[in-house]
């Protein structure tokens, strides 16, 4: 999704591009760069794609789960928790896919307009 956003926004997403291309950038730094670039666009995004609640919830879930895996306390994950995590992941992946498609469509529309301008 971030790659599609960079392709659609070009130079205005340069900071995000640098974070994505930097192998030393943490996933959190990449996520924060994505959020910073996405934030001013939220009101104009279609179909509730600008709702940051899902993105934040999943980011927190990933952080907590990663921390638990790195510093296990011997707790087991019960069926309800696993089910909730899977439901949240499905919603998140659906939203990220829709956002990627939105930005890809913007890139395609821009390319088509540029091609038409070149013909004229």
Short mmCIF file of C-alpha atoms in Angstrom, two decimals:
data_model
loop_
_atom_site.label_atom_id
_atom_site.label_comp_id
_atom_site.label_asym_id
_atom_site.label_seq_id
_atom_site.Cartn_x
_atom_site.Cartn_y
_atom_site.Cartn_z
CA UNK A 1 0.00 0.00 0.00
CA UNK A 2 2.80 2.39 0.84
CA UNK A 3 4.49 1.68 -2.51
CA UNK A 4 1.22 2.42 -4.34
CA UNK A 5 0.89 5.65 -2.36
CA UNK A 6 4.42 6.75 -3.27
CA UNK A 7 3.80 5.96 -6.95
CA UNK A 8 0.58 8.00 -6.93
CA UNK A 9 1.91 10.98 -4.99
CA UNK A 10 5.37 11.23 -6.51
CA UNK A 11 7.62 13.92 -5.08
CA UNK A 12 5.17 14.84 -2.31
CA UNK A 13 5.79 11.40 -0.77
CA UNK A 14 9.59 11.62 -0.88
CA UNK A 15 10.01 11.23 2.89
CA UNK A 16 7.92 8.05 2.82
CA UNK A 17 9.94 6.78 -0.17
CA UNK A 18 13.18 7.30 1.76
CA UNK A 19 11.83 5.38 4.77
CA UNK A 20 10.69 2.50 2.56
CA UNK A 21 14.00 2.34 0.72
CA UNK A 22 16.19 2.57 3.82
CA UNK A 23 17.03 -0.97 4.98
CA UNK A 24 17.88 0.40 8.43
CA UNK A 25 14.42 1.95 8.93
CA UNK A 26 12.29 0.16 11.48
CA UNK A 27 8.78 -0.92 10.64
CA UNK A 28 7.57 1.64 13.15
CA UNK A 29 9.45 4.44 11.34
CA UNK A 30 7.93 3.31 8.05
CA UNK A 31 4.48 3.15 9.59
CA UNK A 32 4.85 6.62 11.11
CA UNK A 33 6.00 8.06 7.76
CA UNK A 34 3.02 6.43 6.08
CA UNK A 35 0.63 7.80 8.70
CA UNK A 36 2.14 11.30 8.44
CA UNK A 37 1.59 11.34 4.67
CA UNK A 38 -1.85 9.74 4.88
CA UNK A 39 -3.18 11.97 7.67
CA UNK A 40 -3.87 15.15 5.62
CA UNK A 41 -5.53 13.02 2.92
CA UNK A 42 -7.96 11.22 5.23
CA UNK A 43 -11.04 13.43 4.63
CA UNK A 44 -10.76 13.01 0.86
CA UNK A 45 -10.33 9.23 0.84
CA UNK A 46 -13.33 7.21 -0.37
CA UNK A 47 -15.40 4.63 1.50
CA UNK A 48 -14.13 5.27 5.02
CA UNK A 49 -10.58 4.38 3.99
CA UNK A 50 -9.31 7.31 6.03
CA UNK A 51 -10.45 5.79 9.32
CA UNK A 52 -7.25 5.54 11.31
CA UNK A 53 -8.76 3.47 14.11
CA UNK A 54 -8.18 0.19 12.28
CA UNK A 55 -4.60 1.10 11.35
CA UNK A 56 -3.77 2.12 14.90
CA UNK A 57 -5.41 -0.94 16.44
CA UNK A 58 -3.53 -3.33 14.19
CA UNK A 59 -0.24 -1.48 14.70
CA UNK A 60 -0.72 -1.75 18.47
CA UNK A 61 -1.68 -5.41 18.19
CA UNK A 62 1.41 -6.16 16.10
CA UNK A 63 3.66 -4.29 18.54
CA UNK A 64 2.22 -6.08 21.58
CA UNK A 65 2.31 -9.48 19.89
CA UNK A 66 5.89 -8.91 18.72
CA UNK A 67 6.91 -7.90 22.23
CA UNK A 68 5.21 -10.99 23.66
CA UNK A 69 7.04 -13.22 21.17
CA UNK A 70 10.38 -11.59 22.01
CA UNK A 71 9.78 -11.70 25.76
CA UNK A 72 7.46 -14.65 26.34
CA UNK A 73 5.73 -14.92 29.68
CA UNK A 74 4.33 -18.40 29.18
CA UNK A 75 0.78 -17.17 28.60
CA UNK A 76 -1.37 -19.04 26.15
CA UNK A 77 -3.63 -17.34 23.64
CA UNK A 78 -7.21 -18.39 24.19
CA UNK A 79 -9.59 -19.12 21.33
CA UNK A 80 -11.53 -15.85 21.68
CA UNK A 81 -8.38 -13.74 21.55
CA UNK A 82 -7.08 -15.62 18.51
CA UNK A 83 -10.45 -15.20 16.79
CA UNK A 84 -10.49 -11.46 17.53
CA UNK A 85 -6.96 -11.06 16.18
CA UNK A 86 -7.90 -12.88 12.98
CA UNK A 87 -11.02 -10.76 12.53
CA UNK A 88 -9.03 -7.58 13.03
CA UNK A 89 -6.33 -8.77 10.62
CA UNK A 90 -8.95 -9.47 7.94
CA UNK A 91 -10.42 -5.97 8.31
CA UNK A 92 -6.95 -4.41 8.24
CA UNK A 93 -5.82 -6.34 5.17
CA UNK A 94 -9.05 -5.45 3.39
CA UNK A 95 -8.53 -1.78 4.14
CA UNK A 96 -4.88 -1.83 3.08
CA UNK A 97 -5.82 -3.60 -0.16
CA UNK A 98 -8.54 -1.03 -0.85
CA UNK A 99 -6.11 1.83 -0.16
CA UNK A 100 -3.50 0.27 -2.46
CA UNK A 101 -6.14 -0.06 -5.18
CA UNK A 102 -7.19 3.56 -4.64
CA UNK A 103 -3.64 4.84 -5.07
CA UNK A 104 -2.98 2.53 -8.02
CA UNK A 105 -6.11 3.89 -9.70
CA UNK A 106 -4.86 7.45 -9.11
CA UNK A 107 -1.56 6.53 -10.77
CA UNK A 108 -3.38 4.91 -13.69
CA UNK A 109 -5.70 7.94 -14.07
CA UNK A 110 -2.73 10.31 -14.01
CA UNK A 111 -0.91 8.22 -16.63
CA UNK A 112 -4.00 8.17 -18.87
CA UNK A 113 -4.40 11.96 -18.56
CA UNK A 114 -0.72 12.46 -19.38
CA UNK A 115 -1.02 10.22 -22.43
CA UNK A 116 -4.10 12.12 -23.60
CA UNK A 117 -2.33 15.45 -23.09
CA UNK A 118 0.60 14.20 -25.18
CA UNK A 119 -1.76 13.25 -28.02
CA UNK A 120 -3.46 16.64 -27.96
#
